[in-house]
PDB file of C-alpha atoms (C1' of nucleotides) in Angstrom:
ATOM      1  CA  UNK A   1      -6.466  18.487  -9.457  1.00 35.00           C
ATOM      2  CA  UNK A   2      -5.773  15.468  -7.414  1.00 38.00           C
ATOM      3  CA  UNK A   3      -7.079  12.283  -8.942  1.00 40.00           C
ATOM      4  CA  UNK A   4     -10.288  11.586  -7.023  1.00 42.00           C
ATOM      5  CA  UNK A   5     -10.919   8.190  -8.574  1.00 44.00           C
ATOM      6  CA  UNK A   6      -8.822   6.071  -6.245  1.00 60.00           C
ATOM      7  CA  UNK A   7      -7.095   8.363  -3.771  1.00 86.00           C
ATOM      8  CA  UNK A   8      -6.905   5.821  -0.933  1.00 94.00           C
ATOM      9  CA  UNK A   9      -5.458   3.248  -3.330  1.00 95.00           C
ATOM     10  CA  UNK A  10      -2.636   5.617  -4.095  1.00 95.00           C
ATOM     11  CA  UNK A  11      -2.113   6.789  -0.535  1.00 96.00           C
ATOM     12  CA  UNK A  12      -1.852   3.303   0.953  1.00 97.00           C
ATOM     13  CA  UNK A  13       0.240   2.130  -1.977  1.00 97.00           C
ATOM     14  CA  UNK A  14       2.562   5.075  -1.501  1.00 97.00           C
ATOM     15  CA  UNK A  15       2.965   4.152   2.168  1.00 97.00           C
ATOM     16  CA  UNK A  16       3.527   0.468   1.362  1.00 97.00           C
ATOM     17  CA  UNK A  17       7.167   1.121   0.534  1.00 97.00           C
ATOM     18  CA  UNK A  18       9.726   1.690   3.320  1.00 96.00           C
ATOM     19  CA  UNK A  19      11.666   4.252   1.315  1.00 97.00           C
ATOM     20  CA  UNK A  20       8.597   6.389   0.821  1.00 97.00           C
ATOM     21  CA  UNK A  21       7.686   6.125   4.499  1.00 97.00           C
ATOM     22  CA  UNK A  22      11.155   7.424   5.368  1.00 97.00           C
ATOM     23  CA  UNK A  23      10.530  10.338   3.008  1.00 97.00           C
ATOM     24  CA  UNK A  24       7.101  11.067   4.490  1.00 97.00           C
ATOM     25  CA  UNK A  25       8.574  10.877   7.989  1.00 96.00           C
ATOM     26  CA  UNK A  26      11.316  13.350   7.051  1.00 96.00           C
ATOM     27  CA  UNK A  27       8.867  15.773   5.450  1.00 96.00           C
ATOM     28  CA  UNK A  28       6.549  15.636   8.457  1.00 95.00           C
ATOM     29  CA  UNK A  29       9.384  17.430  10.285  1.00 94.00           C
ATOM     30  CA  UNK A  30       9.652  20.160   7.649  1.00 94.00           C
ATOM     31  CA  UNK A  31      10.266  20.779   3.960  1.00 96.00           C
ATOM     32  CA  UNK A  32      13.295  19.299   2.260  1.00 97.00           C
ATOM     33  CA  UNK A  33      14.934  19.409  -1.126  1.00 97.00           C
ATOM     34  CA  UNK A  34      15.203  16.345  -3.344  1.00 97.00           C
ATOM     35  CA  UNK A  35      18.875  16.048  -2.494  1.00 96.00           C
ATOM     36  CA  UNK A  36      18.164  16.245   1.219  1.00 96.00           C
ATOM     37  CA  UNK A  37      15.542  13.512   0.891  1.00 97.00           C
ATOM     38  CA  UNK A  38      17.950  11.383  -1.115  1.00 97.00           C
ATOM     39  CA  UNK A  39      20.900  11.818   1.235  1.00 95.00           C
ATOM     40  CA  UNK A  40      20.099   9.053   3.745  1.00 95.00           C
ATOM     41  CA  UNK A  41      18.826   6.632   1.071  1.00 96.00           C
ATOM     42  CA  UNK A  42      21.013   3.941  -0.464  1.00 94.00           C
ATOM     43  CA  UNK A  43      19.754   4.235  -4.033  1.00 96.00           C
ATOM     44  CA  UNK A  44      20.227   6.265  -7.180  1.00 96.00           C
ATOM     45  CA  UNK A  45      18.820   9.782  -7.514  1.00 97.00           C
ATOM     46  CA  UNK A  46      16.405   8.811 -10.319  1.00 97.00           C
ATOM     47  CA  UNK A  47      15.023   6.112  -8.024  1.00 97.00           C
ATOM     48  CA  UNK A  48      14.380   8.711  -5.315  1.00 98.00           C
ATOM     49  CA  UNK A  49      12.649  10.925  -7.851  1.00 97.00           C
ATOM     50  CA  UNK A  50      10.466   8.012  -8.910  1.00 97.00           C
ATOM     51  CA  UNK A  51       9.407   7.548  -5.284  1.00 98.00           C
ATOM     52  CA  UNK A  52       8.737  11.279  -5.040  1.00 97.00           C
ATOM     53  CA  UNK A  53       6.472  11.023  -8.072  1.00 97.00           C
ATOM     54  CA  UNK A  54       4.503   8.245  -6.409  1.00 97.00           C
ATOM     55  CA  UNK A  55       4.129  10.412  -3.288  1.00 97.00           C
ATOM     56  CA  UNK A  56       2.957  13.393  -5.344  1.00 96.00           C
ATOM     57  CA  UNK A  57       0.478  11.284  -7.311  1.00 95.00           C
ATOM     58  CA  UNK A  58      -0.940  10.045  -4.008  1.00 95.00           C
ATOM     59  CA  UNK A  59      -1.350  13.598  -2.731  1.00 95.00           C
ATOM     60  CA  UNK A  60       0.855  13.017   0.327  1.00 96.00           C
ATOM     61  CA  UNK A  61       3.544  15.392  -0.930  1.00 96.00           C
ATOM     62  CA  UNK A  62       3.664  18.632  -2.902  1.00 96.00           C
ATOM     63  CA  UNK A  63       6.773  20.164  -4.446  1.00 96.00           C
ATOM     64  CA  UNK A  64       7.844  23.351  -6.187  1.00 95.00           C
ATOM     65  CA  UNK A  65      10.950  24.301  -8.142  1.00 95.00           C
ATOM     66  CA  UNK A  66      12.980  27.414  -7.340  1.00 95.00           C
ATOM     67  CA  UNK A  67      16.030  27.714  -9.604  1.00 95.00           C
ATOM     68  CA  UNK A  68      17.622  24.286  -9.725  1.00 95.00           C
ATOM     69  CA  UNK A  69      16.282  23.160  -6.347  1.00 97.00           C
ATOM     70  CA  UNK A  70      12.955  21.353  -5.954  1.00 97.00           C
ATOM     71  CA  UNK A  71      11.561  21.701  -2.411  1.00 97.00           C
ATOM     72  CA  UNK A  72       9.062  19.119  -1.107  1.00 97.00           C
ATOM     73  CA  UNK A  73       6.364  19.572   1.535  1.00 96.00           C
ATOM     74  CA  UNK A  74       4.032  17.201   3.313  1.00 95.00           C
ATOM     75  CA  UNK A  75       0.334  17.510   2.494  1.00 93.00           C
ATOM     76  CA  UNK A  76      -1.428  16.549   5.709  1.00 90.00           C
ATOM     77  CA  UNK A  77      -4.895  16.229   4.144  1.00 91.00           C
ATOM     78  CA  UNK A  78      -4.024  12.968   2.401  1.00 91.00           C
ATOM     79  CA  UNK A  79      -2.478  11.521   5.560  1.00 92.00           C
ATOM     80  CA  UNK A  80      -5.605  12.557   7.449  1.00 93.00           C
ATOM     81  CA  UNK A  81      -7.883  10.754   4.985  1.00 93.00           C
ATOM     82  CA  UNK A  82      -5.902   7.527   5.377  1.00 94.00           C
ATOM     83  CA  UNK A  83      -5.920   7.924   9.144  1.00 95.00           C
ATOM     84  CA  UNK A  84      -9.662   8.544   9.075  1.00 95.00           C
ATOM     85  CA  UNK A  85     -10.301   5.425   7.029  1.00 96.00           C
ATOM     86  CA  UNK A  86      -8.461   3.361   9.642  1.00 96.00           C
ATOM     87  CA  UNK A  87     -10.103   5.134  12.577  1.00 95.00           C
ATOM     88  CA  UNK A  88     -13.581   4.531  11.165  1.00 95.00           C
ATOM     89  CA  UNK A  89     -12.930   0.807  10.789  1.00 95.00           C
ATOM     90  CA  UNK A  90     -11.575   0.616  14.292  1.00 92.00           C
ATOM     91  CA  UNK A  91     -14.627   2.517  15.549  1.00 91.00           C
ATOM     92  CA  UNK A  92     -16.873   0.085  13.703  1.00 90.00           C
ATOM     93  CA  UNK A  93     -15.104  -2.847  15.323  1.00 89.00           C
ATOM     94  CA  UNK A  94     -15.345  -1.260  18.761  1.00 86.00           C
ATOM     95  CA  UNK A  95     -19.030  -0.380  18.280  1.00 84.00           C
ATOM     96  CA  UNK A  96     -19.640  -4.051  17.591  1.00 81.00           C
ATOM     97  CA  UNK A  97     -17.819  -4.959  20.829  1.00 76.00           C
ATOM     98  CA  UNK A  98     -20.011  -2.459  22.690  1.00 74.00           C
ATOM     99  CA  UNK A  99     -23.133  -4.122  21.343  1.00 74.00           C
ATOM    100  CA  UNK A 100     -21.774  -7.494  22.436  1.00 71.00           C
ATOM    101  CA  UNK A 101     -21.028  -6.012  25.827  1.00 70.00           C
ATOM    102  CA  UNK A 102     -24.560  -4.583  26.110  1.00 70.00           C
ATOM    103  CA  UNK A 103     -25.954  -7.981  25.220  1.00 66.00           C
ATOM    104  CA  UNK A 104     -23.832  -9.728  27.832  1.00 67.00           C
ATOM    105  CA  UNK A 105     -24.720  -7.140  30.434  1.00 64.00           C
ATOM    106  CA  UNK A 106     -28.337  -8.162  30.266  1.00 57.00           C
ATOM    107  CA  UNK A 107     -27.301 -11.388  31.979  1.00 51.00           C
ATOM    108  CA  UNK A 108     -24.207 -10.355  33.820  1.00 46.00           C
ATOM    109  CA  UNK A 109     -24.449  -6.867  35.362  1.00 43.00           C
ATOM    110  CA  UNK A 110     -20.962  -7.200  36.859  1.00 42.00           C
ATOM    111  CA  UNK A 111     -19.488  -7.392  33.373  1.00 38.00           C
ATOM    112  CA  UNK A 112     -17.707  -4.144  32.531  1.00 37.00           C
ATOM    113  CA  UNK A 113     -17.665  -2.269  29.237  1.00 34.00           C
ATOM    114  CA  UNK A 114     -14.310  -2.790  27.505  1.00 32.00           C
ATOM    115  CA  UNK A 115     -12.338  -0.059  25.772  1.00 31.00           C
ATOM    116  CA  UNK A 116      -9.116  -0.323  23.807  1.00 34.00           C
TER     117      UNK A 116
ATOM    118  CA  UNK B   1       4.463 -15.920  14.016  1.00 35.00           C
ATOM    119  CA  UNK B   2       3.773 -12.770  12.187  1.00 38.00           C
ATOM    120  CA  UNK B   3       6.673 -11.581  10.108  1.00 40.00           C
ATOM    121  CA  UNK B   4       8.174  -8.734  12.117  1.00 42.00           C
ATOM    122  CA  UNK B   5      10.621  -7.661   9.455  1.00 44.00           C
ATOM    123  CA  UNK B   6       8.380  -5.397   7.436  1.00 60.00           C
ATOM    124  CA  UNK B   7       4.933  -5.418   9.039  1.00 86.00           C
ATOM    125  CA  UNK B   8       3.987  -1.887   7.988  1.00 94.00           C
ATOM    126  CA  UNK B   9       5.043  -2.682   4.415  1.00 95.00           C
ATOM    127  CA  UNK B  10       2.536  -5.505   4.376  1.00 95.00           C
ATOM    128  CA  UNK B  11      -0.223  -3.644   6.169  1.00 96.00           C
ATOM    129  CA  UNK B  12      -0.141  -0.618   3.890  1.00 97.00           C
ATOM    130  CA  UNK B  13       0.270  -2.828   0.844  1.00 97.00           C
ATOM    131  CA  UNK B  14      -2.717  -4.875   1.942  1.00 97.00           C
ATOM    132  CA  UNK B  15      -4.777  -1.692   2.243  1.00 97.00           C
ATOM    133  CA  UNK B  16      -3.612  -0.377  -1.138  1.00 96.00           C
ATOM    134  CA  UNK B  17      -6.130  -2.540  -2.952  1.00 97.00           C
ATOM    135  CA  UNK B  18      -9.833  -1.555  -3.040  1.00 96.00           C
ATOM    136  CA  UNK B  19     -11.001  -5.147  -2.863  1.00 97.00           C
ATOM    137  CA  UNK B  20      -9.060  -5.769   0.313  1.00 97.00           C
ATOM    138  CA  UNK B  21     -10.331  -2.534   1.866  1.00 97.00           C
ATOM    139  CA  UNK B  22     -13.876  -3.730   1.200  1.00 97.00           C
ATOM    140  CA  UNK B  23     -13.012  -6.977   2.962  1.00 97.00           C
ATOM    141  CA  UNK B  24     -11.455  -5.192   5.940  1.00 97.00           C
ATOM    142  CA  UNK B  25     -14.476  -2.897   6.146  1.00 96.00           C
ATOM    143  CA  UNK B  26     -16.837  -5.875   6.169  1.00 96.00           C
ATOM    144  CA  UNK B  27     -14.836  -7.698   8.825  1.00 96.00           C
ATOM    145  CA  UNK B  28     -14.691  -4.605  11.026  1.00 95.00           C
ATOM    146  CA  UNK B  29     -18.448  -5.120  11.418  1.00 94.00           C
ATOM    147  CA  UNK B  30     -18.057  -8.775  12.450  1.00 94.00           C
ATOM    148  CA  UNK B  31     -16.663 -12.110  11.316  1.00 96.00           C
ATOM    149  CA  UNK B  32     -17.572 -13.518   7.938  1.00 97.00           C
ATOM    150  CA  UNK B  33     -16.975 -16.675   5.964  1.00 97.00           C
ATOM    151  CA  UNK B  34     -14.954 -16.684   2.763  1.00 97.00           C
ATOM    152  CA  UNK B  35     -18.155 -17.018   0.746  1.00 96.00           C
ATOM    153  CA  UNK B  36     -19.735 -14.094   2.556  1.00 96.00           C
ATOM    154  CA  UNK B  37     -16.681 -11.966   1.831  1.00 97.00           C
ATOM    155  CA  UNK B  38     -16.726 -13.040  -1.815  1.00 97.00           C
ATOM    156  CA  UNK B  39     -20.428 -12.428  -2.345  1.00 95.00           C
ATOM    157  CA  UNK B  40     -20.325  -8.683  -3.128  1.00 95.00           C
ATOM    158  CA  UNK B  41     -17.088  -8.951  -5.146  1.00 96.00           C
ATOM    159  CA  UNK B  42     -17.066  -9.276  -8.923  1.00 94.00           C
ATOM    160  CA  UNK B  43     -14.215 -11.752  -9.192  1.00 96.00           C
ATOM    161  CA  UNK B  44     -13.446 -15.457  -8.977  1.00 96.00           C
ATOM    162  CA  UNK B  45     -13.290 -17.283  -5.649  1.00 97.00           C
ATOM    163  CA  UNK B  46      -9.573 -18.081  -5.971  1.00 97.00           C
ATOM    164  CA  UNK B  47      -8.947 -14.358  -6.441  1.00 97.00           C
ATOM    165  CA  UNK B  48     -10.796 -13.595  -3.227  1.00 98.00           C
ATOM    166  CA  UNK B  49      -8.751 -16.236  -1.440  1.00 97.00           C
ATOM    167  CA  UNK B  50      -5.559 -14.675  -2.760  1.00 97.00           C
ATOM    168  CA  UNK B  51      -6.638 -11.337  -1.298  1.00 98.00           C
ATOM    169  CA  UNK B  52      -7.444 -13.057   1.976  1.00 97.00           C
ATOM    170  CA  UNK B  53      -3.945 -14.482   2.023  1.00 97.00           C
ATOM    171  CA  UNK B  54      -2.467 -11.026   1.602  1.00 97.00           C
ATOM    172  CA  UNK B  55      -4.620  -9.777   4.485  1.00 97.00           C
ATOM    173  CA  UNK B  56      -3.523 -12.658   6.708  1.00 96.00           C
ATOM    174  CA  UNK B  57       0.140 -12.159   5.837  1.00 95.00           C
ATOM    175  CA  UNK B  58      -0.224  -8.501   6.797  1.00 95.00           C
ATOM    176  CA  UNK B  59      -1.738  -9.442  10.145  1.00 95.00           C
ATOM    177  CA  UNK B  60      -4.953  -7.490   9.514  1.00 96.00           C
ATOM    178  CA  UNK B  61      -7.069 -10.648   9.373  1.00 96.00           C
ATOM    179  CA  UNK B  62      -7.105 -14.025  11.097  1.00 96.00           C
ATOM    180  CA  UNK B  63      -9.106 -17.046  10.003  1.00 96.00           C
ATOM    181  CA  UNK B  64      -9.968 -20.516  11.229  1.00 95.00           C
ATOM    182  CA  UNK B  65     -11.565 -23.507   9.547  1.00 95.00           C
ATOM    183  CA  UNK B  66     -14.532 -25.340  11.059  1.00 95.00           C
ATOM    184  CA  UNK B  67     -15.681 -28.216   8.863  1.00 95.00           C
ATOM    185  CA  UNK B  68     -15.710 -26.853   5.342  1.00 95.00           C
ATOM    186  CA  UNK B  69     -16.267 -23.228   6.342  1.00 97.00           C
ATOM    187  CA  UNK B  70     -13.373 -20.814   6.947  1.00 97.00           C
ATOM    188  CA  UNK B  71     -14.395 -17.882   9.153  1.00 97.00           C
ATOM    189  CA  UNK B  72     -12.394 -14.649   9.058  1.00 97.00           C
ATOM    190  CA  UNK B  73     -11.926 -12.042  11.789  1.00 96.00           C
ATOM    191  CA  UNK B  74     -10.388  -8.617  11.880  1.00 95.00           C
ATOM    192  CA  UNK B  75      -7.190  -8.256  13.918  1.00 94.00           C
ATOM    193  CA  UNK B  76      -7.315  -4.708  15.296  1.00 90.00           C
ATOM    194  CA  UNK B  77      -3.690  -4.625  16.441  1.00 91.00           C
ATOM    195  CA  UNK B  78      -2.343  -4.347  12.901  1.00 91.00           C
ATOM    196  CA  UNK B  79      -4.838  -1.605  12.012  1.00 92.00           C
ATOM    197  CA  UNK B  80      -3.828   0.219  15.185  1.00 93.00           C
ATOM    198  CA  UNK B  81      -0.135   0.114  14.253  1.00 93.00           C
ATOM    199  CA  UNK B  82      -0.862   1.621  10.836  1.00 94.00           C
ATOM    200  CA  UNK B  83      -3.084   4.253  12.421  1.00 95.00           C
ATOM    201  CA  UNK B  84      -0.378   5.043  14.954  1.00 95.00           C
ATOM    202  CA  UNK B  85       2.257   5.466  12.262  1.00 96.00           C
ATOM    203  CA  UNK B  86       0.042   8.026  10.541  1.00 96.00           C
ATOM    204  CA  UNK B  87      -0.918   9.767  13.793  1.00 95.00           C
ATOM    205  CA  UNK B  88       2.737  10.161  14.805  1.00 95.00           C
ATOM    206  CA  UNK B  89       3.634  11.776  11.507  1.00 95.00           C
ATOM    207  CA  UNK B  90       0.672  14.134  11.764  1.00 92.00           C
ATOM    208  CA  UNK B  91       1.715  14.970  15.341  1.00 91.00           C
ATOM    209  CA  UNK B  92       5.242  15.671  14.117  1.00 90.00           C
ATOM    210  CA  UNK B  93       3.901  18.019  11.455  1.00 89.00           C
ATOM    211  CA  UNK B  94       1.655  19.784  13.938  1.00 86.00           C
ATOM    212  CA  UNK B  95       4.444  20.079  16.507  1.00 84.00           C
ATOM    213  CA  UNK B  96       6.475  21.840  13.857  1.00 81.00           C
ATOM    214  CA  UNK B  97       3.571  24.237  13.218  1.00 76.00           C
ATOM    215  CA  UNK B  98       3.406  24.944  16.968  1.00 74.00           C
ATOM    216  CA  UNK B  99       7.092  25.841  17.009  1.00 74.00           C
ATOM    217  CA  UNK B 100       6.543  28.159  14.045  1.00 71.00           C
ATOM    218  CA  UNK B 101       3.616  29.678  15.905  1.00 70.00           C
ATOM    219  CA  UNK B 102       5.712  30.172  19.043  1.00 70.00           C
ATOM    220  CA  UNK B 103       8.389  31.844  16.972  1.00 66.00           C
ATOM    221  CA  UNK B 104       5.891  34.200  15.339  1.00 68.00           C
ATOM    222  CA  UNK B 105       4.304  34.986  18.693  1.00 64.00           C
ATOM    223  CA  UNK B 106       7.526  36.527  19.918  1.00 56.00           C
ATOM    224  CA  UNK B 107       6.873  39.398  17.502  1.00 50.00           C
ATOM    225  CA  UNK B 108       3.133  39.326  17.204  1.00 45.00           C
ATOM    226  CA  UNK B 109       1.384  38.627  20.514  1.00 43.00           C
ATOM    227  CA  UNK B 110      -2.016  38.897  18.817  1.00 41.00           C
ATOM    228  CA  UNK B 111      -1.165  35.928  16.600  1.00 38.00           C
ATOM    229  CA  UNK B 112      -3.164  32.911  17.721  1.00 37.00           C
ATOM    230  CA  UNK B 113      -2.011  29.293  17.977  1.00 34.00           C
ATOM    231  CA  UNK B 114      -3.440  27.306  15.062  1.00 32.00           C
ATOM    232  CA  UNK B 115      -4.838  23.803  15.360  1.00 31.00           C
ATOM    233  CA  UNK B 116      -6.055  21.472  12.612  1.00 33.00           C
TER     234      UNK B 116
ATOM    235  C1'  DG C   1      32.438  30.754 -20.840  1.00 77.23           C
ATOM    236  C1'  DT C   2      33.387  26.751 -18.145  1.00 77.23           C
ATOM    237  C1'  DT C   3      32.573  23.764 -14.438  1.00 77.23           C
ATOM    238  C1'  DA C   4      29.811  21.990 -10.864  1.00 77.23           C
ATOM    239  C1'  DT C   5      25.400  21.040  -8.964  1.00 77.23           C
ATOM    240  C1'  DA C   6      20.492  19.708  -8.782  1.00 77.23           C
ATOM    241  C1'  DG C   7      17.512  17.387 -10.997  1.00 77.23           C
ATOM    242  C1'  DT C   8      15.016  14.925 -15.148  1.00 77.23           C
ATOM    243  C1'  DT C   9      13.909  11.476 -18.572  1.00 77.23           C
ATOM    244  C1'  DA C  10      14.151   7.147 -21.115  1.00 77.23           C
ATOM    245  C1'  DA C  11      15.104   2.465 -21.627  1.00 77.23           C
ATOM    246  C1'  DG C  12      15.836  -1.888 -19.789  1.00 77.23           C
ATOM    247  C1'  DC C  13      15.612  -5.554 -16.392  1.00 77.23           C
ATOM    248  C1'  DA C  14      14.030  -8.495 -12.603  1.00 77.23           C
ATOM    249  C1'  DT C  15      10.474  -9.129  -9.598  1.00 77.23           C
ATOM    250  C1'  DA C  16       5.825  -8.574  -7.759  1.00 77.23           C
ATOM    251  C1'  DT C  17       0.956  -8.327  -8.355  1.00 77.23           C
ATOM    252  C1'  DG C  18      -3.912  -9.479  -9.526  1.00 77.23           C
ATOM    253  C1'  DC C  19      -6.680 -11.966 -12.056  1.00 77.23           C
ATOM    254  C1'  DT C  20      -8.179 -16.099 -14.712  1.00 77.23           C
ATOM    255  C1'  DT C  21      -9.367 -21.180 -15.540  1.00 77.23           C
ATOM    256  C1'  DA C  22      -8.888 -25.950 -14.488  1.00 77.23           C
ATOM    257  C1'  DA C  23      -8.536 -29.365 -11.421  1.00 77.23           C
ATOM    258  C1'  DC C  24      -8.953 -30.888  -7.075  1.00 77.23           C
ATOM    259  C1'  DC C  25     -10.228 -31.924  -1.977  1.00 77.23           C
ATOM    260  C1'  DA C  26     -13.019 -32.101   2.270  1.00 77.23           C
ATOM    261  C1'  DA C  27     -17.426 -31.571   4.461  1.00 77.23           C
ATOM    262  C1'  DC C  28     -22.218 -31.705   4.432  1.00 77.23           C
ATOM    263  C1'  DG C  29     -27.112 -33.094   2.976  1.00 77.23           C
ATOM    264  C1'  DC C  30     -29.963 -36.334   1.152  1.00 77.23           C
TER     265       DC C  30
ATOM    266  C1'  DG D   1     -22.922 -43.557  -1.907  1.00 77.23           C
ATOM    267  C1'  DC D   2     -23.856 -39.557  -4.623  1.00 77.23           C
ATOM    268  C1'  DG D   3     -24.405 -34.742  -5.406  1.00 77.23           C
ATOM    269  C1'  DT D   4     -23.715 -30.269  -3.645  1.00 77.23           C
ATOM    270  C1'  DT D   5     -21.193 -26.810  -1.266  1.00 77.23           C
ATOM    271  C1'  DG D   6     -17.130 -24.345   0.505  1.00 77.23           C
ATOM    272  C1'  DG D   7     -12.817 -23.845  -0.332  1.00 77.23           C
ATOM    273  C1'  DT D   8      -7.779 -24.757  -2.169  1.00 77.23           C
ATOM    274  C1'  DT D   9      -3.923 -25.021  -5.310  1.00 77.23           C
ATOM    275  C1'  DA D  10      -1.308 -24.558  -9.577  1.00 77.23           C
ATOM    276  C1'  DA D  11      -0.242 -22.594 -13.828  1.00 77.23           C
ATOM    277  C1'  DG D  12      -0.432 -18.961 -16.902  1.00 77.23           C
ATOM    278  C1'  DC D  13      -0.985 -14.229 -18.413  1.00 77.23           C
ATOM    279  C1'  DA D  14      -0.952  -9.174 -18.506  1.00 77.23           C
ATOM    280  C1'  DT D  15       0.281  -5.410 -15.979  1.00 77.23           C
ATOM    281  C1'  DA D  16       2.642  -2.862 -12.344  1.00 77.23           C
ATOM    282  C1'  DT D  17       6.621  -1.898  -9.633  1.00 77.23           C
ATOM    283  C1'  DG D  18      11.363  -0.589  -8.171  1.00 77.23           C
ATOM    284  C1'  DC D  19      15.683  -0.183  -9.355  1.00 77.23           C
ATOM    285  C1'  DT D  20      19.632   0.664 -12.566  1.00 77.23           C
ATOM    286  C1'  DT D  21      22.597   3.323 -16.043  1.00 77.23           C
ATOM    287  C1'  DA D  22      23.146   6.681 -19.570  1.00 77.23           C
ATOM    288  C1'  DA D  23      22.213  10.833 -21.325  1.00 77.23           C
ATOM    289  C1'  DC D  24      20.487  15.058 -20.752  1.00 77.23           C
ATOM    290  C1'  DT D  25      18.840  19.981 -19.052  1.00 77.23           C
ATOM    291  C1'  DA D  26      18.743  24.046 -16.202  1.00 77.23           C
ATOM    292  C1'  DT D  27      20.802  26.753 -12.774  1.00 77.23           C
ATOM    293  C1'  DA D  28      24.478  28.539  -9.930  1.00 77.23           C
ATOM    294  C1'  DA D  29      29.366  29.459  -8.929  1.00 77.23           C
ATOM    295  C1'  DC D  30      33.613  30.871 -10.401  1.00 77.23           C
TER     296       DC D  30
END
DNA sequence: GTTATAGTTAAGCATATGCTTAACCAACGC
DNA sequence: GCGTTGGTTAAGCATATGCTTAACTATAAC
């Protein structure tokens, strides 16, 4: 069971590293083996596997072993939660702008509501 | 000038800490002084200021000093870039599902396109 | 059975991080 | 001018992180 204690900590921390973002980007286009993930990266294989472990602990990636090959898949739910956290903060910020706009409109009817 | 070299590194790293997410959440509802940001946090003032520095380096937050009070504001552009990075990867994943769906539909016309 | 391949684990190292306390500075209020 | 308030900086500490190499294991190919 995914650690529920600090999932967003782990997700954002996982994405804080450029190597892991490359891996997430690759897996968003389809599953890949560890060797395939490692191929474009200029680092040792154990280093890639360490990054993979961080991604699995964060819930962004899932993997299974078949024979000697471990295949990795994206787990979109964790990406969605991070995206939702950001979207909610942006919505909060924009709601505050709307309230400012409403306030200004009491005095300046020509003022238009702003959207970003 | 904001460091352009690794902006997403810094943004995701900034968001990887629960204290900083609390600060970003608070600022998404409107500006706040350093003391206001520190008030709900169980840590020393210099620690809060260190977190603030990480948020400013990431571009998520901007602050200015007036007299002895430093007021902090959210900077939505950096949040938007992080949100966009996530949205593009989710779109990539979903595009791949669509192609799988198209492929399956060649044999099974009753199969319906799936959306998440 | 041997060799090659895919991957794993452990130990070590350098660097980064997150917090503390102490000391300090600038501005406000009285 | 003094005390209070808001904030800053530096140093130190414990822990976390990201990479390496070496050694190893399991599986597949021959």
